[in-house]
Tab-separated table of C-alpha atoms in Angstrom:
chain	number	residue	atom	x	y	z
A	1	UNK	CA	0.000	0.000	0.000
A	2	UNK	CA	1.372	3.422	-0.954
A	3	UNK	CA	1.559	6.419	1.364
A	4	UNK	CA	-1.219	8.066	-0.645
A	5	UNK	CA	-3.456	5.025	-0.169
A	6	UNK	CA	-2.831	4.999	3.567
A	7	UNK	CA	-3.781	8.669	3.803
A	8	UNK	CA	-7.041	8.398	1.889
A	9	UNK	CA	-9.190	6.546	4.333
A	10	UNK	CA	-11.854	4.275	2.965
A	11	UNK	CA	-11.087	4.564	-0.741
A	12	UNK	CA	-10.851	1.209	-2.478
A	13	UNK	CA	-7.957	0.460	-4.791
A	14	UNK	CA	-8.925	-3.058	-5.773
A	15	UNK	CA	-10.132	-2.072	-9.205
A	16	UNK	CA	-8.696	0.192	-11.859
A	17	UNK	CA	-10.463	3.551	-12.123
A	18	UNK	CA	-12.952	4.172	-14.879
A	19	UNK	CA	-10.980	6.424	-17.186
A	20	UNK	CA	-13.257	8.650	-19.230
A	21	UNK	CA	-12.558	11.519	-21.628
A	22	UNK	CA	-11.940	14.862	-19.943
A	23	UNK	CA	-14.527	17.554	-20.629
A	24	UNK	CA	-13.628	21.169	-19.865
A	25	UNK	CA	-16.426	23.468	-20.929
A	26	UNK	CA	-16.934	22.867	-24.635
A	27	UNK	CA	-13.627	20.994	-25.015
A	28	UNK	CA	-13.378	17.225	-24.791
A	29	UNK	CA	-9.976	15.587	-24.490
A	30	UNK	CA	-10.135	11.834	-25.249
A	31	UNK	CA	-7.251	11.074	-22.871
A	32	UNK	CA	-7.557	12.905	-19.504
A	33	UNK	CA	-3.959	14.093	-19.458
A	34	UNK	CA	-2.740	17.698	-19.385
A	35	UNK	CA	0.796	18.943	-20.039
A	36	UNK	CA	1.651	21.495	-17.372
A	37	UNK	CA	3.189	24.792	-18.504
A	38	UNK	CA	6.903	24.955	-17.762
A	39	UNK	CA	8.907	28.094	-18.444
A	40	UNK	CA	11.491	27.528	-21.134
A	41	UNK	CA	10.230	23.993	-21.787
A	42	UNK	CA	6.686	23.850	-23.150
A	43	UNK	CA	7.183	26.009	-26.208
A	44	UNK	CA	5.525	25.147	-29.529
A	45	UNK	CA	8.360	22.775	-30.464
A	46	UNK	CA	8.070	20.641	-27.335
A	47	UNK	CA	4.271	20.670	-27.445
A	48	UNK	CA	4.319	19.368	-31.019
A	49	UNK	CA	6.772	16.652	-30.025
A	50	UNK	CA	4.436	15.594	-27.216
A	51	UNK	CA	1.393	15.662	-29.511
A	52	UNK	CA	3.208	13.433	-31.976
A	53	UNK	CA	3.601	10.912	-29.180
A	54	UNK	CA	0.137	10.843	-27.639
A	55	UNK	CA	-3.162	12.511	-26.832
A	56	UNK	CA	-3.942	15.111	-24.223
A	57	UNK	CA	-4.295	18.835	-23.619
A	58	UNK	CA	-0.999	20.659	-24.085
A	59	UNK	CA	-0.732	24.022	-22.333
A	60	UNK	CA	1.672	26.728	-23.486
A	61	UNK	CA	4.219	28.408	-21.242
A	62	UNK	CA	2.815	30.739	-18.610
A	63	UNK	CA	2.573	34.361	-19.714
A	64	UNK	CA	1.843	37.439	-17.608
A	65	UNK	CA	-1.314	39.399	-18.247
A	66	UNK	CA	0.518	42.697	-18.178
A	67	UNK	CA	2.936	41.576	-20.915
A	68	UNK	CA	0.008	40.567	-23.095
A	69	UNK	CA	-1.789	43.852	-22.585
A	70	UNK	CA	1.402	45.732	-23.462
A	71	UNK	CA	1.810	43.569	-26.590
A	72	UNK	CA	5.249	42.411	-25.586
A	73	UNK	CA	6.576	40.424	-28.598
A	74	UNK	CA	7.735	37.516	-26.460
A	75	UNK	CA	4.349	37.352	-24.764
A	76	UNK	CA	2.532	37.369	-28.101
A	77	UNK	CA	4.800	34.576	-29.344
A	78	UNK	CA	3.876	32.448	-26.308
A	79	UNK	CA	0.184	32.664	-27.244
A	80	UNK	CA	0.809	32.068	-30.941
A	81	UNK	CA	0.079	28.444	-31.822
A	82	UNK	CA	0.700	26.235	-34.828
A	83	UNK	CA	-2.176	26.203	-37.294
A	84	UNK	CA	-2.880	22.532	-36.619
A	85	UNK	CA	-2.601	22.715	-32.823
A	86	UNK	CA	-6.017	21.894	-31.361
A	87	UNK	CA	-7.163	22.546	-28.792
A	88	UNK	CA	-4.940	25.566	-28.195
A	89	UNK	CA	-4.379	26.143	-24.517
A	90	UNK	CA	-2.834	29.244	-22.909
A	91	UNK	CA	-1.929	29.872	-19.286
A	92	UNK	CA	-2.132	33.407	-17.924
A	93	UNK	CA	-0.638	34.706	-14.718
A	94	UNK	CA	-1.847	37.956	-13.218
A	95	UNK	CA	-2.510	39.770	-9.950
A	96	UNK	CA	-4.756	42.635	-11.042
A	97	UNK	CA	-8.352	41.778	-12.015
A	98	UNK	CA	-8.608	44.481	-14.680
A	99	UNK	CA	-5.319	43.489	-16.309
A	100	UNK	CA	-6.171	39.783	-16.225
A	101	UNK	CA	-9.548	40.532	-17.773
A	102	UNK	CA	-7.941	42.613	-20.519
A	103	UNK	CA	-5.388	39.892	-21.268
A	104	UNK	CA	-8.064	37.209	-21.455
A	105	UNK	CA	-10.099	39.407	-23.787
A	106	UNK	CA	-7.090	39.793	-26.099
A	107	UNK	CA	-6.632	36.028	-26.282
A	108	UNK	CA	-10.344	35.356	-26.716
A	109	UNK	CA	-11.311	38.155	-29.107
A	110	UNK	CA	-8.332	37.501	-31.367
A	111	UNK	CA	-9.022	33.772	-31.471
A	112	UNK	CA	-5.628	32.930	-30.031
A	113	UNK	CA	-6.685	30.007	-27.812
A	114	UNK	CA	-9.538	27.596	-27.167
A	115	UNK	CA	-8.879	27.322	-23.443
A	116	UNK	CA	-7.369	29.630	-20.821
A	117	UNK	CA	-5.820	28.485	-17.563
A	118	UNK	CA	-5.044	30.846	-14.680
A	119	UNK	CA	-1.925	30.160	-12.623
A	120	UNK	CA	-2.206	30.306	-8.851
A	121	UNK	CA	0.427	27.670	-8.187
A	122	UNK	CA	3.798	29.226	-8.993
A	123	UNK	CA	6.102	28.899	-5.921
A	124	UNK	CA	9.035	30.854	-7.374
A	125	UNK	CA	10.265	33.532	-4.935
A	126	UNK	CA	10.274	36.324	-7.551
A	127	UNK	CA	6.505	35.769	-7.844
A	128	UNK	CA	5.444	34.948	-4.276
A	129	UNK	CA	7.508	37.723	-2.688
A	130	UNK	CA	5.120	40.151	-4.392
A	131	UNK	CA	2.016	38.190	-3.450
A	132	UNK	CA	1.497	36.382	-6.735
A	133	UNK	CA	1.296	32.715	-7.698
A	134	UNK	CA	0.672	30.309	-4.844
A	135	UNK	CA	0.516	33.214	-2.381
A	136	UNK	CA	-2.437	34.933	-4.034
A	137	UNK	CA	-5.430	32.725	-2.996
A	138	UNK	CA	-4.687	33.756	0.595
A	139	UNK	CA	-6.323	37.068	-0.325
A	140	UNK	CA	-9.854	35.744	-0.887
A	141	UNK	CA	-11.465	38.851	-2.351
A	142	UNK	CA	-8.627	39.465	-4.816
A	143	UNK	CA	-8.676	35.809	-5.883
A	144	UNK	CA	-12.431	35.940	-6.484
A	145	UNK	CA	-12.233	39.214	-8.423
A	146	UNK	CA	-9.553	37.810	-10.736
A	147	UNK	CA	-11.677	34.753	-11.477
A	148	UNK	CA	-14.722	36.907	-12.142
A	149	UNK	CA	-12.788	39.199	-14.483
A	150	UNK	CA	-11.362	36.315	-16.492
A	151	UNK	CA	-14.699	34.532	-16.832
A	152	UNK	CA	-16.490	37.742	-17.827
A	153	UNK	CA	-13.905	38.382	-20.549
A	154	UNK	CA	-13.924	34.811	-21.899
A	155	UNK	CA	-17.647	34.037	-21.722
A	156	UNK	CA	-18.767	35.965	-24.857
A	157	UNK	CA	-16.338	33.837	-26.864
A	158	UNK	CA	-17.372	30.534	-25.232
A	159	UNK	CA	-13.825	29.877	-24.016
A	160	UNK	CA	-13.547	27.845	-20.798
A	161	UNK	CA	-11.354	29.164	-17.999
A	162	UNK	CA	-9.637	26.823	-15.554
A	163	UNK	CA	-7.222	27.295	-12.661
A	164	UNK	CA	-4.097	25.526	-11.400
A	165	UNK	CA	-3.108	25.952	-7.771
A	166	UNK	CA	-1.135	24.517	-4.866
A	167	UNK	CA	-2.364	23.472	-1.428
A	168	UNK	CA	-1.461	26.879	-0.064
A	169	UNK	CA	1.464	28.864	1.230
A	170	UNK	CA	2.542	26.421	3.938
A	171	UNK	CA	1.010	23.831	6.266
A	172	UNK	CA	-0.456	26.567	8.496
A	173	UNK	CA	-1.909	28.577	5.604
A	174	UNK	CA	-3.649	26.162	3.261
A	175	UNK	CA	-6.153	27.627	0.827
A	176	UNK	CA	-6.968	24.914	-1.706
A	177	UNK	CA	-10.356	23.725	-0.407
A	178	UNK	CA	-11.731	27.241	-0.059
A	179	UNK	CA	-10.239	28.269	-3.399
A	180	UNK	CA	-11.727	25.237	-5.137
A	181	UNK	CA	-15.196	26.003	-3.848
A	182	UNK	CA	-14.890	29.686	-4.800
A	183	UNK	CA	-13.744	28.678	-8.283
A	184	UNK	CA	-16.648	26.281	-8.761
A	185	UNK	CA	-19.178	28.900	-7.694
A	186	UNK	CA	-17.559	31.537	-9.935
A	187	UNK	CA	-17.991	29.388	-13.052
A	188	UNK	CA	-14.467	28.048	-13.491
A	189	UNK	CA	-14.566	25.004	-15.791
A	190	UNK	CA	-12.012	22.822	-13.938
A	191	UNK	CA	-9.466	23.032	-11.129
A	192	UNK	CA	-6.028	21.414	-10.979
A	193	UNK	CA	-4.217	20.895	-7.693
A	194	UNK	CA	-0.507	20.291	-7.158
A	195	UNK	CA	-0.297	18.357	-3.902
A	196	UNK	CA	2.355	20.561	-2.327
A	197	UNK	CA	2.437	23.967	-0.662
A	198	UNK	CA	4.624	26.785	-1.892
A	199	UNK	CA	6.906	26.126	1.093
A	200	UNK	CA	7.461	22.534	-0.034
A	201	UNK	CA	8.440	23.663	-3.527
A	202	UNK	CA	9.178	20.254	-5.184
A	203	UNK	CA	10.549	18.478	-2.122
A	204	UNK	CA	9.310	15.275	-0.532
A	205	UNK	CA	6.222	13.535	-1.869
A	206	UNK	CA	3.154	15.246	-3.250
A	207	UNK	CA	0.157	14.934	-0.947
A	208	UNK	CA	-2.342	13.029	-3.066
A	209	UNK	CA	-4.802	12.929	-0.156
A	210	UNK	CA	-5.323	16.674	-0.648
A	211	UNK	CA	-6.443	15.971	-4.223
A	212	UNK	CA	-8.942	13.432	-2.879
A	213	UNK	CA	-10.256	15.963	-0.361
A	214	UNK	CA	-10.662	18.592	-3.064
A	215	UNK	CA	-12.496	16.112	-5.283
A	216	UNK	CA	-14.889	15.375	-2.395
A	217	UNK	CA	-15.667	19.096	-1.975
A	218	UNK	CA	-15.692	20.220	-5.616
A	219	UNK	CA	-18.225	17.965	-7.299
A	220	UNK	CA	-19.701	19.906	-10.226
A	221	UNK	CA	-16.548	20.480	-12.272
A	222	UNK	CA	-13.516	18.293	-13.065
A	223	UNK	CA	-10.720	18.107	-10.521
A	224	UNK	CA	-7.259	17.315	-11.889
A	225	UNK	CA	-4.327	16.005	-9.884
A	226	UNK	CA	-0.714	17.101	-10.203
A	227	UNK	CA	2.496	16.082	-8.488
A	228	UNK	CA	4.864	13.111	-8.838
A	229	UNK	CA	3.505	11.680	-12.079
A	230	UNK	CA	6.695	9.997	-13.259
A	231	UNK	CA	5.099	7.107	-15.154
A	232	UNK	CA	1.837	5.908	-16.647
A	233	UNK	CA	1.403	3.740	-13.558
A	234	UNK	CA	1.649	6.824	-11.349
A	235	UNK	CA	-1.131	8.520	-13.314
A	236	UNK	CA	-3.486	5.566	-12.993
A	237	UNK	CA	-2.577	5.226	-9.327
A	238	UNK	CA	-3.359	8.893	-8.682
A	239	UNK	CA	-6.741	8.602	-10.371
A	240	UNK	CA	-7.468	5.430	-8.438
A	241	UNK	CA	-6.633	6.693	-4.978
A	242	UNK	CA	-8.002	10.220	-5.325
A	243	UNK	CA	-10.936	9.834	-7.702
A	244	UNK	CA	-9.669	12.805	-9.727
A	245	UNK	CA	-10.915	13.260	-13.280
A	246	UNK	CA	-7.506	13.555	-14.925
A	247	UNK	CA	-3.839	14.205	-14.317
A	248	UNK	CA	-1.490	17.104	-14.993
A	249	UNK	CA	2.022	16.059	-15.999
A	250	UNK	CA	4.938	18.433	-15.502
A	251	UNK	CA	8.545	17.487	-14.851
A	252	UNK	CA	7.820	13.799	-15.460
A	253	UNK	CA	7.804	14.341	-19.229
A	254	UNK	CA	11.061	16.281	-19.399
A	255	UNK	CA	13.255	14.268	-21.728
A	256	UNK	CA	10.404	11.791	-22.141
A	257	UNK	CA	7.776	13.109	-24.551
A	258	UNK	CA	6.884	9.451	-25.209
A	259	UNK	CA	5.349	9.405	-21.706
A	260	UNK	CA	2.158	10.672	-23.349
A	261	UNK	CA	2.082	7.668	-25.680
A	262	UNK	CA	2.496	5.420	-22.651
A	263	UNK	CA	-0.282	7.268	-20.811
A	264	UNK	CA	-2.590	6.974	-23.803
A	265	UNK	CA	-1.888	3.248	-24.086
A	266	UNK	CA	-2.626	2.574	-20.413
A	267	UNK	CA	-5.717	4.760	-20.291
A	268	UNK	CA	-7.260	3.216	-23.395
A	269	UNK	CA	-6.684	-0.312	-22.172
A	270	UNK	CA	-3.880	-1.199	-24.554
A	271	UNK	CA	-1.285	-3.764	-23.513
A	272	UNK	CA	1.339	-1.912	-25.548
A	273	UNK	CA	3.907	-0.092	-23.455
A	274	UNK	CA	6.383	2.532	-24.625
A	275	UNK	CA	9.924	1.600	-23.616
A	276	UNK	CA	12.300	3.182	-26.159
A	277	UNK	CA	15.811	1.935	-26.715
A	278	UNK	CA	18.621	4.416	-27.284
A	279	UNK	CA	18.069	4.456	-31.060
A	280	UNK	CA	14.478	5.678	-30.589
A	281	UNK	CA	15.631	8.205	-28.001
A	282	UNK	CA	18.269	9.525	-30.414
A	283	UNK	CA	15.661	9.906	-33.155
A	284	UNK	CA	13.396	11.786	-30.741
A	285	UNK	CA	16.220	14.119	-29.725
A	286	UNK	CA	16.975	14.892	-33.359
A	287	UNK	CA	13.294	15.506	-34.084
A	288	UNK	CA	13.222	17.876	-31.117
A	289	UNK	CA	16.205	19.700	-32.604
A	290	UNK	CA	14.448	20.081	-35.949
A	291	UNK	CA	11.331	21.447	-34.252
A	292	UNK	CA	13.361	23.883	-32.134
A	293	UNK	CA	15.149	25.150	-35.238
A	294	UNK	CA	11.805	25.747	-36.928
A	295	UNK	CA	10.354	27.384	-33.810
A	296	UNK	CA	13.169	29.916	-33.505
A	297	UNK	CA	13.795	30.153	-37.258
A	298	UNK	CA	17.416	29.949	-36.142
A	299	UNK	CA	19.388	26.696	-36.094
A	300	UNK	CA	22.026	27.971	-33.698
A	301	UNK	CA	19.475	29.243	-31.171
A	302	UNK	CA	17.371	26.110	-31.482
A	303	UNK	CA	20.335	23.836	-30.846
A	304	UNK	CA	21.527	25.918	-27.910
A	305	UNK	CA	18.088	25.711	-26.313
A	306	UNK	CA	18.023	21.944	-26.885
A	307	UNK	CA	21.188	21.460	-24.824
A	308	UNK	CA	19.368	21.692	-21.488
A	309	UNK	CA	17.178	18.717	-22.430
A	310	UNK	CA	20.066	16.291	-22.952
A	311	UNK	CA	20.526	15.125	-19.373
A	312	UNK	CA	16.798	14.388	-19.121
A	313	UNK	CA	16.733	12.450	-22.385
A	314	UNK	CA	19.791	10.357	-21.517
A	315	UNK	CA	18.900	9.590	-17.893
A	316	UNK	CA	19.682	5.932	-17.247
A	317	UNK	CA	21.011	5.131	-20.718
A	318	UNK	CA	24.605	3.861	-21.188
A	319	UNK	CA	26.089	7.098	-22.478
A	320	UNK	CA	29.543	8.034	-21.217
A	321	UNK	CA	30.556	11.353	-19.743
A	322	UNK	CA	32.423	12.562	-22.817
A	323	UNK	CA	29.439	11.825	-25.073
A	324	UNK	CA	27.073	13.556	-22.678
A	325	UNK	CA	29.284	16.638	-22.509
A	326	UNK	CA	29.522	16.700	-26.284
A	327	UNK	CA	25.746	16.560	-26.697
A	328	UNK	CA	25.386	19.341	-24.158
A	329	UNK	CA	27.499	21.539	-26.431
A	330	UNK	CA	25.956	20.829	-29.857
A	331	UNK	CA	26.040	23.749	-32.281
A	332	UNK	CA	24.076	22.549	-35.321
A	333	UNK	CA	21.738	19.810	-36.499
A	334	UNK	CA	24.631	18.235	-38.410
A	335	UNK	CA	26.714	18.219	-35.231
A	336	UNK	CA	23.772	16.771	-33.318
A	337	UNK	CA	23.236	13.963	-35.818
A	338	UNK	CA	26.912	13.020	-35.834
A	339	UNK	CA	27.111	12.897	-32.048
A	340	UNK	CA	23.912	10.874	-31.760
A	341	UNK	CA	25.119	8.393	-34.391
A	342	UNK	CA	28.263	7.870	-32.336
A	343	UNK	CA	26.276	6.397	-29.423
A	344	UNK	CA	25.612	2.700	-28.844
A	345	UNK	CA	22.229	2.907	-30.542
A	346	UNK	CA	21.473	-0.772	-29.964
A	347	UNK	CA	21.276	-0.197	-26.205
A	348	UNK	CA	17.834	-1.260	-24.913
A	349	UNK	CA	15.528	0.566	-22.546
A	350	UNK	CA	17.340	0.614	-19.164
A	351	UNK	CA	14.249	0.109	-17.007
A	352	UNK	CA	13.792	1.998	-13.760
A	353	UNK	CA	17.125	3.781	-14.245
A	354	UNK	CA	15.421	5.922	-16.914
A	355	UNK	CA	12.395	6.720	-14.765
A	356	UNK	CA	11.609	8.540	-11.565
A	357	UNK	CA	12.522	12.028	-10.364
A	358	UNK	CA	13.577	14.527	-13.018
A	359	UNK	CA	14.938	17.979	-12.359
A	360	UNK	CA	15.909	19.376	-8.991
A	361	UNK	CA	13.825	18.255	-6.048
A	362	UNK	CA	15.146	20.854	-3.644
A	363	UNK	CA	14.284	21.205	0.026
A	364	UNK	CA	11.422	22.912	1.878
A	365	UNK	CA	11.986	26.614	2.283
A	366	UNK	CA	10.318	29.573	3.910
A	367	UNK	CA	8.160	31.205	1.213
A	368	UNK	CA	9.162	34.704	0.188
A	369	UNK	CA	6.119	36.890	0.889
A	370	UNK	CA	5.399	40.614	1.151
A	371	UNK	CA	5.862	41.936	4.677
A	372	UNK	CA	2.698	41.321	6.684
A	373	UNK	CA	1.047	39.255	3.937
A	374	UNK	CA	-0.210	36.594	6.355
A	375	UNK	CA	-1.561	39.075	8.906
A	376	UNK	CA	-4.886	39.401	7.120
A	377	UNK	CA	-6.930	37.731	4.402
A	378	UNK	CA	-7.738	41.179	3.046
A	379	UNK	CA	-5.556	43.203	0.674
A	380	UNK	CA	-3.940	46.353	2.033
A	381	UNK	CA	-2.986	49.402	-0.037
A	382	UNK	CA	0.688	48.556	0.468
A	383	UNK	CA	0.211	45.019	-0.811
A	384	UNK	CA	-1.852	46.252	-3.745
A	385	UNK	CA	1.074	48.408	-4.823
A	386	UNK	CA	3.475	45.472	-4.508
A	387	UNK	CA	1.244	43.257	-6.608
A	388	UNK	CA	1.583	45.605	-9.545
A	389	UNK	CA	5.303	44.729	-9.634
A	390	UNK	CA	4.591	40.994	-9.828
A	391	UNK	CA	3.689	41.173	-13.505
A	392	UNK	CA	6.876	42.793	-14.723
A	393	UNK	CA	8.270	39.565	-16.176
A	394	UNK	CA	6.892	38.097	-19.385
A	395	UNK	CA	6.774	34.497	-18.222
A	396	UNK	CA	6.783	32.734	-14.879
A	397	UNK	CA	9.241	30.426	-13.226
C-alpha cells in the first residue's frame, strides 16, 4: 500500500479507475492528461513533439497578463500556436483583475486560444515575494475578483477558464479547499491541484490525499491532480486513490515526450507499453532539434536551447561522460546527428534507471512573501502596490 493510499481513508484500490474523456467546458480531451506549462520547456516545439507521441491537452508556457496587454513580442509569441494545434491552450498569470480581464479578452477576441488556464500555483520567490502565484489565494477577495474578471472576458467567446493551484502557502496557511469552492461557484470550468504547498516547492512527496479531499468538496466540475507523475502507472494510481478526473504532468515528461504515448496506451486499455531503446531516443532528440530550429527560425538558437534537455533524455542510458558533454554543447543539427550516431544505438531501454525524479527536487523553504502578507486575508494598499510589480516579467518560473 502506498503512502497516498494509507492517507485516503476508505477509498478502495482493488479495481482500476474508470478512465473517461476529460470535458472542460466545450472541449473534450479523449485522454484525460494535461501537459503542465513549464517556463522555457513547453514552447511550440516541445508541445508538437508531445502531440506526436500521444493525446492530451498541451498548455503553453505561462505568460503574464501585463505583458500581453502591453503587446510584448515575447508574450505574443507564447500565445501564438501552430495552425494545426487543437485545442490551443494558454496559461495566464496575473494579480490585477482588470489586467487579467484585458489579457483574457485579447486572447479570446483575437481567437488565439480555445482554453485559458489561470496560474495560482507558482512557488518561485520572484513571484510569491510580491504576493502572486501560490501566495495569491490567501487574499480571498482578490482571488475571487480575478476569477470573475477572467470569466467575464472569456464568456462571450465561449472559451472555458480553468485554474491551477497549490495546497497553499505552507502547512499553516492552506487555501486549496476554499479556493476550489470559490472557483466552482464563480464558473471556473475545472481546477487542478498540485499536492504541495509553496513552502514545499518540489521536495518530498506530493500529498495526493489533498487531491482526494478537493475532489470530495468540488463535485460539479472536473478536478485534476498534479504532483509526482513519473510514469503511466503513477497517473493511474493517482486517479485510483483520489478519484480525480484527470492528471497534470509536468517534470515527469522532461526528456520523455513518449510518456504521453504510454499514458494513452494505459488509459485506453492497450497492452502496448512505450519503452524506447537508445536508437528511438536519439531519433526523438533529433526531431526535437528540428522542431526547435523551426520554432526559432534559427538553427544555432534552437540547438543551444536543446542542450538543457540532454541530461533528461539520456537519464539511465549507457552514455559516457564525454558523449554527454559533447551533446550538451551541440552547435548545429549536423553536429547533433553526428554525435547521436556515435552512441551505442542498440542499447535497450534501461528500465527503472530511466524513470523517476527529473529535475531538482530541492528542500522545503520559507516562502518569500510581502511583509505582513499573512496578517490578514484582506488586501492592504501597500500590498496592492506590490502586486503591480509581480507582472513585470513576461513568463513565470
